[in-house]
Short mmCIF file of C-alpha atoms in Angstrom, two decimals:
data_model
loop_
_atom_site.label_atom_id
_atom_site.label_comp_id
_atom_site.label_asym_id
_atom_site.label_seq_id
_atom_site.Cartn_x
_atom_site.Cartn_y
_atom_site.Cartn_z
CA MET A 1 105.53 100.66 -52.26
CA ARG A 2 101.63 101.11 -52.20
CA THR A 3 99.03 100.83 -49.75
CA THR A 4 96.05 98.34 -50.37
CA VAL A 5 92.84 97.00 -48.33
CA LEU A 6 93.73 93.57 -46.64
CA ARG A 7 91.47 90.96 -47.02
CA TRP A 8 92.11 87.23 -46.22
CA ALA A 9 92.66 84.98 -48.70
CA PRO A 10 90.45 82.53 -47.33
CA LEU A 11 91.72 80.00 -45.04
CA LEU A 12 92.10 76.14 -45.73
CA TRP A 13 91.78 73.28 -43.53
CA VAL A 14 95.24 71.54 -43.59
CA GLY A 15 96.72 69.07 -41.25
CA GLY A 16 93.94 70.54 -38.63
CA CYS A 17 94.20 74.13 -38.63
CA LEU A 18 91.32 75.92 -37.44
CA PRO A 19 89.28 77.28 -40.19
CA PHE A 20 88.72 80.24 -37.72
CA LEU A 21 89.44 83.15 -39.65
CA GLY A 22 88.16 83.34 -43.16
CA HIS A 23 87.63 86.75 -44.60
CA GLY A 24 88.38 90.11 -42.84
CA ASN A 25 91.27 91.50 -40.85
CA PRO A 26 93.22 90.02 -37.61
CA ASP A 27 91.45 93.03 -35.62
CA GLY A 28 87.70 91.96 -36.76
CA SER A 29 87.12 94.89 -39.21
CA ASP A 30 86.49 94.29 -43.05
CA ASP A 31 88.29 97.31 -44.11
CA ALA A 32 91.86 98.54 -42.54
CA SER A 33 94.53 99.63 -44.99
CA VAL A 34 97.52 97.95 -44.80
CA ASP A 35 101.14 98.53 -46.70
CA LEU A 36 102.05 95.43 -48.43
CA GLY A 37 104.11 96.29 -50.18
CA ALA A 38 104.52 95.69 -54.20
CA THR A 39 102.25 93.17 -55.95
CA GLY A 40 103.71 90.88 -58.18
CA THR A 41 103.69 86.86 -59.50
CA PHE A 42 104.58 83.86 -57.41
CA GLY A 43 107.77 83.58 -59.54
CA ASP A 44 108.78 87.19 -57.74
CA LEU A 45 110.65 87.46 -54.86
CA TRP A 46 108.70 88.08 -51.89
CA GLU A 47 109.54 89.50 -48.23
CA ARG A 48 107.60 89.77 -45.14
CA ALA A 49 104.90 92.47 -45.23
CA THR A 50 102.63 91.33 -41.98
CA THR A 51 102.25 88.91 -39.68
CA THR A 52 99.43 87.98 -37.98
CA LEU A 53 99.65 85.98 -34.92
CA THR A 54 97.03 83.49 -33.37
CA VAL A 55 98.23 81.70 -30.07
CA ILE A 56 96.14 79.15 -28.13
CA ASP A 57 97.45 77.60 -25.13
CA GLY A 58 95.03 74.55 -24.37
CA ALA A 59 97.03 74.53 -21.20
CA THR A 60 95.89 77.32 -19.33
CA GLY A 61 92.51 77.21 -22.30
CA GLY A 62 93.77 80.87 -23.51
CA TYR A 63 93.55 82.21 -26.60
CA GLU A 64 95.44 85.30 -27.94
CA MET A 65 95.35 86.86 -31.36
CA LYS A 66 98.44 89.69 -32.55
CA THR A 67 98.90 91.64 -35.52
CA VAL A 68 102.92 91.86 -35.90
CA ASP A 69 104.07 95.34 -36.81
CA GLY A 70 106.16 96.12 -39.65
CA ALA A 71 108.13 92.63 -41.53
CA GLN A 72 109.34 90.63 -38.43
CA ASP A 73 112.47 88.62 -39.24
CA VAL A 74 112.29 85.12 -38.13
CA PRO A 75 114.83 85.05 -35.21
CA TRP A 76 117.82 82.38 -35.12
CA PRO A 77 116.55 79.69 -32.14
CA GLU A 78 119.73 79.98 -30.16
CA ASP A 79 120.23 83.25 -30.10
CA GLY A 80 117.53 85.46 -31.96
CA ALA A 81 119.80 86.58 -34.20
CA PRO A 82 117.47 87.59 -37.47
CA LEU A 83 117.42 85.59 -40.55
CA GLU A 84 116.32 87.76 -43.73
CA VAL A 85 114.65 85.24 -45.54
CA PHE A 86 113.49 86.23 -49.43
CA ILE A 87 110.21 83.47 -51.41
CA GLN A 88 109.61 82.38 -54.13
CA ILE A 89 107.24 79.95 -55.72
CA VAL A 90 108.58 78.39 -58.73
CA ASN A 91 107.99 75.15 -60.60
CA ASP A 92 105.97 73.55 -58.03
CA GLN A 93 108.64 74.22 -55.32
CA LEU A 94 109.61 76.77 -52.25
CA VAL A 95 112.37 78.81 -52.70
CA SER A 96 113.36 79.86 -49.93
CA HIS A 97 116.91 82.57 -49.90
CA VAL A 98 117.89 83.21 -46.47
CA TRP A 99 121.35 84.49 -44.92
CA GLN A 100 122.04 85.96 -41.58
CA GLN A 101 124.29 88.58 -41.11
CA GLY A 102 128.31 88.14 -40.71
CA GLU A 103 127.34 84.58 -42.61
CA PRO A 104 129.96 83.63 -45.81
CA VAL A 105 127.43 82.68 -48.22
CA TYR A 106 123.45 82.49 -48.37
CA HIS A 107 121.38 79.81 -48.65
CA ARG A 108 119.34 78.92 -51.51
CA ILE A 109 116.75 76.08 -50.45
CA HIS A 110 114.18 74.19 -52.65
CA GLU A 111 111.01 72.67 -50.98
CA PRO A 112 108.51 70.54 -52.56
CA LEU A 113 105.07 72.40 -53.21
CA LEU A 114 101.94 70.96 -53.74
CA ALA A 115 99.55 72.63 -56.65
CA LEU A 116 96.15 73.09 -55.64
CA ASP A 117 95.07 75.12 -58.44
CA SER A 118 96.59 77.95 -60.33
CA GLU A 119 96.83 80.29 -57.17
CA THR A 120 97.43 77.87 -54.51
CA TYR A 121 99.52 75.94 -53.42
CA LEU A 122 100.43 73.19 -50.52
CA TRP A 123 103.90 72.94 -48.64
CA ALA A 124 104.87 69.66 -48.87
CA ALA A 125 107.99 69.43 -47.04
CA GLY A 126 106.93 69.13 -43.39
CA THR A 127 106.80 66.35 -41.22
CA GLN A 128 103.93 68.46 -38.65
CA GLY A 129 102.81 71.84 -39.38
CA SER A 130 101.61 73.23 -42.33
CA ARG A 131 101.88 75.79 -44.58
CA SER A 132 99.99 76.83 -47.54
CA PHE A 133 100.46 79.88 -50.47
CA SER A 134 97.88 81.58 -52.37
CA MET A 135 97.83 85.22 -54.33
CA SER A 136 95.01 87.20 -54.06
CA ASP A 137 95.31 90.97 -55.80
CA GLY A 138 98.45 90.55 -56.52
CA HIS A 139 99.91 89.83 -53.00
CA LEU A 140 101.19 86.56 -52.05
CA PHE A 141 99.90 85.61 -49.07
CA GLU A 142 100.69 82.09 -46.26
CA VAL A 143 98.79 80.73 -43.61
CA ALA A 144 100.93 78.50 -41.74
CA GLN A 145 99.81 76.29 -38.09
CA ASP A 146 102.39 75.02 -35.68
CA ALA A 147 101.39 72.56 -32.68
CA VAL A 148 103.75 71.08 -29.72
CA GLY A 149 101.69 69.63 -26.79
CA ASP A 150 98.74 72.16 -26.26
CA ALA A 151 100.10 74.65 -27.75
CA MET A 152 98.92 75.89 -31.33
CA VAL A 153 100.23 78.41 -33.80
CA LEU A 154 98.23 79.85 -36.64
CA SER A 155 99.74 82.06 -38.49
CA GLN A 156 98.78 84.37 -41.41
CA ILE A 157 101.50 86.43 -43.97
CA THR A 158 101.47 88.60 -46.30
CA TYR A 159 104.18 89.42 -48.43
CA GLY A 160 105.13 92.21 -50.95
CA ALA A 161 107.26 91.64 -53.94
CA HIS A 162 110.58 92.66 -53.68
CA GLN A 163 111.97 96.26 -55.23
CA GLY A 164 115.18 96.12 -56.25
CA ASP A 165 118.67 94.51 -56.36
CA PHE A 166 119.05 90.80 -55.40
CA PRO A 167 121.27 89.27 -53.77
CA PRO A 168 120.28 92.65 -51.63
CA SER A 169 123.76 94.62 -51.74
CA ALA A 170 124.76 93.77 -48.11
CA TRP A 171 124.43 90.03 -48.89
CA PRO A 172 127.27 87.70 -50.24
CA THR A 173 127.39 86.92 -53.45
CA GLN A 174 128.16 83.44 -53.30
CA VAL A 175 124.98 81.25 -52.95
CA LEU A 176 124.82 77.63 -51.49
CA ASP A 177 122.14 75.33 -53.29
CA ALA A 178 120.14 72.76 -51.23
CA ASP A 179 117.40 70.57 -53.77
CA LEU A 180 115.13 69.60 -50.77
CA THR A 181 112.21 68.51 -53.31
CA GLU A 182 113.03 64.89 -53.12
CA VAL A 183 113.75 64.09 -49.54
CA GLN A 184 111.25 62.04 -47.89
CA PRO A 185 111.02 62.15 -44.09
CA MET B 1 123.68 80.08 -38.14
CA THR B 2 127.40 79.23 -38.09
CA ARG B 3 127.06 76.80 -35.28
CA ALA B 4 124.66 75.30 -36.78
CA LEU B 5 126.83 74.60 -40.12
CA TRP B 6 129.44 73.06 -38.10
CA LEU B 7 127.51 69.41 -37.18
CA CYS B 8 129.45 66.77 -36.76
CA VAL B 9 128.08 63.21 -37.56
CA LEU B 10 127.40 60.87 -35.49
CA LEU B 11 129.01 57.61 -35.64
CA PRO B 12 126.46 54.93 -35.14
CA THR B 13 127.69 54.90 -31.53
CA GLY B 14 125.95 57.19 -29.52
CA ALA B 15 129.00 59.49 -29.65
CA ALA B 16 128.02 62.90 -28.78
CA PHE B 17 126.67 65.82 -30.70
CA ALA B 18 128.52 68.23 -30.87
CA GLY B 19 128.24 71.56 -32.78
CA ALA B 20 132.07 71.68 -32.61
CA ALA B 21 134.12 73.46 -35.03
CA VAL B 22 136.15 70.82 -37.40
CA PRO B 23 139.57 70.03 -35.95
CA ASP B 24 142.41 71.31 -38.14
CA PHE B 25 143.25 67.78 -38.83
CA PHE B 26 140.15 66.91 -40.49
CA VAL B 27 140.78 66.95 -44.71
CA PRO B 28 138.34 68.11 -47.64
CA GLU B 29 137.10 65.60 -49.83
CA SER B 30 139.94 65.71 -52.62
CA GLU B 31 142.35 64.55 -50.19
CA CYS B 32 139.85 61.75 -48.99
CA ASN B 33 140.22 59.03 -51.46
CA PRO B 34 138.61 55.72 -49.74
CA ARG B 35 139.04 52.68 -51.23
CA PRO B 36 135.80 51.56 -53.82
CA CYS B 37 133.44 49.78 -52.12
CA THR B 38 134.07 46.00 -52.73
CA CYS B 39 132.04 43.00 -52.20
CA GLU B 40 134.17 42.60 -48.83
CA ASP B 41 133.00 45.59 -48.03
CA ALA B 42 129.17 44.47 -47.81
CA PRO B 43 128.78 42.99 -44.21
CA MET B 44 130.25 46.15 -42.98
CA THR B 45 127.97 48.57 -45.21
CA GLU B 46 125.14 46.79 -44.69
CA LEU B 47 125.57 46.73 -40.76
CA ILE B 48 126.30 50.59 -41.06
CA LEU B 49 122.62 50.69 -41.86
CA LYS B 50 121.10 48.88 -40.15
CA THR B 51 123.08 51.22 -37.00
CA GLN B 52 121.87 54.24 -38.92
CA GLY B 53 118.16 52.72 -38.76
CA ASP B 54 118.30 52.15 -35.23
CA ALA B 55 119.59 55.87 -34.62
CA LYS B 56 117.15 57.44 -36.83
CA SER B 57 114.63 55.21 -34.39
CA ALA B 58 116.12 57.11 -31.99
CA TRP B 59 115.72 60.25 -32.88
CA GLN B 60 112.04 59.74 -34.06
CA SER B 61 111.04 58.15 -30.10
CA VAL B 62 112.75 61.91 -29.17
CA LYS B 63 110.42 64.19 -31.64
CA ASP B 64 107.52 62.08 -30.68
CA ASP B 65 108.16 62.76 -26.91
CA VAL B 66 108.81 66.90 -27.90
CA LEU B 67 105.75 66.64 -29.76
CA GLN B 68 103.69 65.04 -27.05
CA GLY B 69 104.76 68.27 -24.97
CA SER B 70 106.73 65.89 -22.31
CA GLY B 71 109.81 65.77 -24.44
CA PRO B 72 113.34 67.67 -24.18
CA LYS B 73 113.42 71.59 -23.76
CA THR B 74 117.18 71.97 -25.42
CA ASN B 75 119.21 70.86 -27.92
CA GLN B 76 121.56 69.24 -25.73
CA ALA B 77 118.57 67.74 -23.62
CA ALA B 78 117.90 65.93 -27.08
CA VAL B 79 121.00 64.73 -27.80
CA ALA B 80 121.15 63.64 -24.28
CA LEU B 81 118.25 61.78 -24.99
CA PHE B 82 119.05 60.24 -28.29
CA GLN B 83 122.08 58.80 -26.60
CA SER B 84 120.39 57.15 -23.58
CA ARG B 85 117.96 54.89 -26.74
CA PHE B 86 120.95 54.58 -29.10
CA ALA B 87 123.88 51.87 -28.17
CA GLY B 88 125.03 52.06 -31.21
CA ASP B 89 127.39 48.92 -32.08
CA THR B 90 131.37 48.41 -31.28
CA ARG B 91 132.01 46.51 -34.42
CA VAL B 92 131.73 49.92 -35.99
CA SER B 93 133.95 51.37 -33.87
CA ASP B 94 136.19 48.79 -34.03
CA GLN B 95 137.12 49.14 -37.20
CA PHE B 96 137.54 53.03 -37.24
CA THR B 97 139.92 52.40 -33.67
CA ALA B 98 141.98 50.19 -35.35
CA CYS B 99 143.27 52.53 -37.83
CA ASP B 100 147.08 52.98 -37.96
CA GLU B 101 147.06 56.65 -36.81
CA TYR B 102 144.26 56.22 -34.32
CA ASP B 103 144.89 58.18 -31.70
CA ALA B 104 142.29 57.63 -28.53
CA SER B 105 142.93 61.76 -27.46
CA VAL B 106 143.35 62.58 -30.95
CA ASN B 107 140.25 60.77 -33.04
CA SER B 108 137.36 61.12 -31.98
CA LEU B 109 133.69 58.92 -32.95
CA SER B 110 132.12 61.53 -31.96
CA LYS B 111 133.66 63.74 -34.60
CA ILE B 112 134.35 62.28 -38.12
CA ALA B 113 132.95 64.85 -40.55
CA GLY B 114 131.73 67.70 -41.05
CA VAL B 115 130.74 70.89 -43.28
CA SER B 116 132.42 73.98 -43.77
CA PRO B 117 129.92 77.29 -44.21
CA PHE B 118 130.95 77.22 -47.75
CA GLY B 119 129.40 73.76 -48.02
CA GLU B 120 132.85 71.61 -48.35
CA ALA B 121 132.93 68.70 -46.67
CA ARG B 122 135.82 67.88 -44.63
CA MET B 123 136.68 64.17 -42.70
CA ASP B 124 138.67 62.50 -40.15
CA PRO B 125 141.72 61.09 -42.33
CA CYS B 126 141.41 57.64 -40.41
CA PHE B 127 137.89 57.61 -41.62
CA CYS B 128 138.81 58.04 -44.93
CA LYS B 129 141.23 54.75 -44.60
CA GLN B 130 139.20 52.69 -42.55
CA PHE B 131 135.59 52.71 -44.77
CA CYS B 132 135.23 52.46 -48.42
CA ALA B 133 134.22 54.71 -50.77
CA ASP B 134 130.10 54.48 -50.38
CA VAL B 135 129.72 54.48 -46.45
CA VAL B 136 132.40 57.75 -46.80
CA GLN B 137 129.99 59.57 -49.66
CA ALA B 138 126.75 58.35 -47.36
CA THR B 139 128.38 59.98 -44.10
CA ILE B 140 128.92 62.89 -46.51
CA ALA B 141 125.22 63.31 -47.78
CA HIS B 142 124.50 63.35 -43.85
CA GLU B 143 126.36 66.14 -42.76
CA ARG B 144 125.25 68.45 -46.18
CA MET B 145 122.00 67.83 -45.71
CA HIS B 146 121.61 69.07 -41.67
CA VAL B 147 122.19 72.97 -42.99
CA PRO B 148 119.59 73.24 -44.79
CA THR B 149 117.01 70.85 -43.36
CA ILE B 150 117.96 72.90 -39.76
CA ILE B 151 117.28 76.49 -41.62
CA ALA B 152 114.41 75.07 -43.07
CA GLY B 153 112.71 74.01 -40.36
CA VAL B 154 113.56 77.18 -38.53
CA LEU B 155 111.63 78.98 -41.71
CA SER B 156 109.03 76.04 -41.02
CA LYS B 157 108.57 77.72 -37.76
CA GLY B 158 109.36 81.39 -38.01
CA ASP B 159 106.01 82.33 -36.56
CA ALA B 160 106.33 80.79 -33.47
CA LEU B 161 109.96 82.02 -33.44
CA ILE B 162 108.82 85.62 -33.15
CA GLY B 163 105.83 84.87 -30.97
CA CYS B 164 108.51 83.58 -28.82
CA LYS B 165 110.29 86.24 -29.35
CA LEU B 166 107.39 88.80 -28.42
CA GLY B 167 106.54 86.60 -25.58
CA PHE B 168 103.05 85.83 -26.16
CA VAL B 169 103.75 81.98 -27.05
CA PRO B 170 103.81 79.43 -24.41
CA GLN B 171 107.41 79.00 -23.09
CA ALA B 172 107.39 75.02 -23.30
CA MET B 173 106.24 75.64 -27.40
CA CYS B 174 109.63 78.17 -27.44
CA ASP B 175 111.36 75.03 -25.44
CA ALA B 176 110.34 72.66 -27.81
CA ILE B 177 111.37 74.33 -31.25
CA GLY B 178 114.85 74.17 -30.84
CA PRO B 179 114.73 70.21 -30.29
CA LEU B 180 111.76 69.96 -33.11
CA THR B 181 114.13 71.60 -35.45
CA LEU B 182 117.65 69.02 -34.41
CA ALA B 183 115.26 65.90 -34.39
CA ASP B 184 114.05 66.78 -37.89
CA SER B 185 117.20 67.49 -39.19
CA GLU B 186 118.62 64.06 -37.94
CA LEU B 187 115.14 62.66 -39.49
CA LEU B 188 115.93 63.95 -42.70
CA SER B 189 119.94 63.53 -42.73
CA HIS B 190 120.19 59.45 -41.35
CA GLN B 191 117.63 59.45 -44.66
CA ALA B 192 119.76 60.80 -46.63
CA GLY B 193 123.43 58.82 -45.07
CA MET B 194 120.63 55.74 -45.61
CA ASP B 195 119.33 56.16 -48.75
CA MET B 196 123.12 56.33 -50.14
CA LEU B 197 124.21 53.02 -48.19
CA SER B 198 121.16 51.00 -49.62
CA ALA B 199 122.01 52.10 -52.70
CA SER B 200 125.54 50.74 -52.85
CA LEU B 201 123.99 47.63 -51.21
CA GLN B 202 122.82 47.27 -54.29
CA ARG B 203 125.31 47.62 -56.13
CA MET B 204 127.80 45.19 -54.18
CA ARG B 205 124.96 42.64 -54.94
CA ARG B 206 125.65 42.93 -58.77
CA LEU B 207 129.45 41.99 -58.36
CA PRO B 208 131.07 38.69 -58.96
CA ASP B 209 132.20 37.12 -55.52
CA PRO B 210 135.67 37.34 -54.46
CA ASN B 211 135.65 33.73 -54.26
CA ASP B 212 133.76 32.95 -56.93
CA PRO B 213 133.68 35.13 -59.50
CA LYS B 214 130.99 32.75 -61.16
CA LEU B 215 128.45 33.97 -58.28
CA LYS B 216 127.39 37.16 -57.12
CA CYS B 217 127.95 39.02 -54.75
CA THR B 218 127.02 37.46 -51.12
CA TRP B 219 128.20 37.57 -47.28
CA ASN B 220 127.51 36.76 -44.35
CA THR B 221 125.22 39.15 -42.30
CA LEU B 222 126.55 41.11 -38.89
CA THR B 223 122.99 42.50 -38.19
CA ALA B 224 121.14 39.39 -37.52
CA ALA B 225 122.92 38.73 -34.38
CA ALA B 226 124.97 35.10 -34.34
CA ALA B 227 122.37 33.29 -36.33
CA PHE B 228 125.13 33.82 -39.49
CA SER B 229 128.05 35.70 -38.29
CA ASP B 230 131.01 32.94 -37.66
CA GLU B 231 129.71 30.12 -39.93
CA PRO B 232 132.04 29.99 -43.09
CA LEU B 233 130.50 31.57 -45.99
CA PRO B 234 128.99 28.43 -48.57
CA THR B 235 130.86 27.45 -51.94
CA THR B 236 127.30 26.34 -53.83
CA TRP B 237 124.72 28.08 -55.49
CA THR B 238 122.33 26.75 -52.79
CA GLY B 239 124.30 27.51 -50.17
CA ARG B 240 124.10 31.44 -51.30
CA ALA B 241 121.10 30.86 -51.37
CA THR B 242 120.31 29.76 -48.19
CA VAL B 243 122.67 32.55 -46.98
CA LEU B 244 120.46 35.37 -49.18
CA ILE B 245 117.75 33.75 -47.67
CA GLY B 246 118.27 34.45 -44.33
CA GLN B 247 118.96 37.75 -45.13
CA LEU B 248 115.37 38.12 -46.21
CA ILE B 249 114.12 36.74 -43.41
CA HIS B 250 116.26 39.22 -41.44
CA SER B 251 115.04 42.27 -43.11
CA VAL B 252 118.54 43.23 -43.71
CA ILE B 253 117.93 43.78 -47.33
CA PRO B 254 116.52 46.88 -48.09
#
């Protein structure tokens, strides 16, 4: 792990994503140091290093930005159990390696990406919401937005390159592959 | 995640989405052995394709409601809303219940297939007996699509879920994530099954007609209400062409 200066990649206007962030850190400063983990290339395995969320509640007019400490696993909706996730970008595909503790297999899910240029990909799988991935200074950055009703969540995620074995020793060795690259909503 | 791995297929009858474990009497794919599809299976295959399309439309309407912020707030409520908007077709259930071993206390149209945590499909033996191979394969494709699409759906909403866990995302949005993920998975799973059924019908159209091998397979559609269903199938080429045109007019040919 190394510490580097975090500079947010330029946000793309995607599917109604508000261009409110631009360059700089979530707290408005320009030079805060955040541990982003190791550097790498798109094809490496990446794990979350930081998450910054901006929540807009149209019902109340509320607006809140929070930088979430640490990696923050994605919780399963029903019970909040954390999902362990590694992502990589290979052959214009987002490959997500996902496991939940106690499961006998882990999942490797391929989703289509659209390459905008050599450093930026758009997620092309969803029927709503948007995600984009870009490389900057050897780190992977994701910008995403999702909206339901009057509420919108905008997020910026930085990833550090995974160091060590894969799959991790705690994971099962059996993997279930799923190719969603040809799936048409 | 385990619960999501045991999703059971919704037959086009509006049956309940239970998310329960697959019954012990279900058989693996290797023991299912459905008969190959022939021209005689085309009307039922076409009917199932249509009802799957109807089911998909019903799920789309559920999803639209969720996105508007006025939809169901739990998966169970989403399934209930879907069921209220999708009636299914009794001719499909009639074919299932015609199975010699059918026992209403054992066999359930709400559960005819599932996928194990290891990705192995398991089916109700009556389903294997009563429907041809392409219909069974389409059902397996539907089932197999559920797990990765639910996981991918959860990941795509992962940041909102993190915000929900930390308590600063509006509750209305947190409530919507489950139903939205389920609806998206149902849409993609139905489409996967429909793609296979469409391909099956295309293959069947190239088969010889059982009554006249000089003709290609044509059939009286079950999908266009009473327009053709009770009439004997014409024996002449022009008669068959008329049937085909009727199917085109009723948009039952994919």
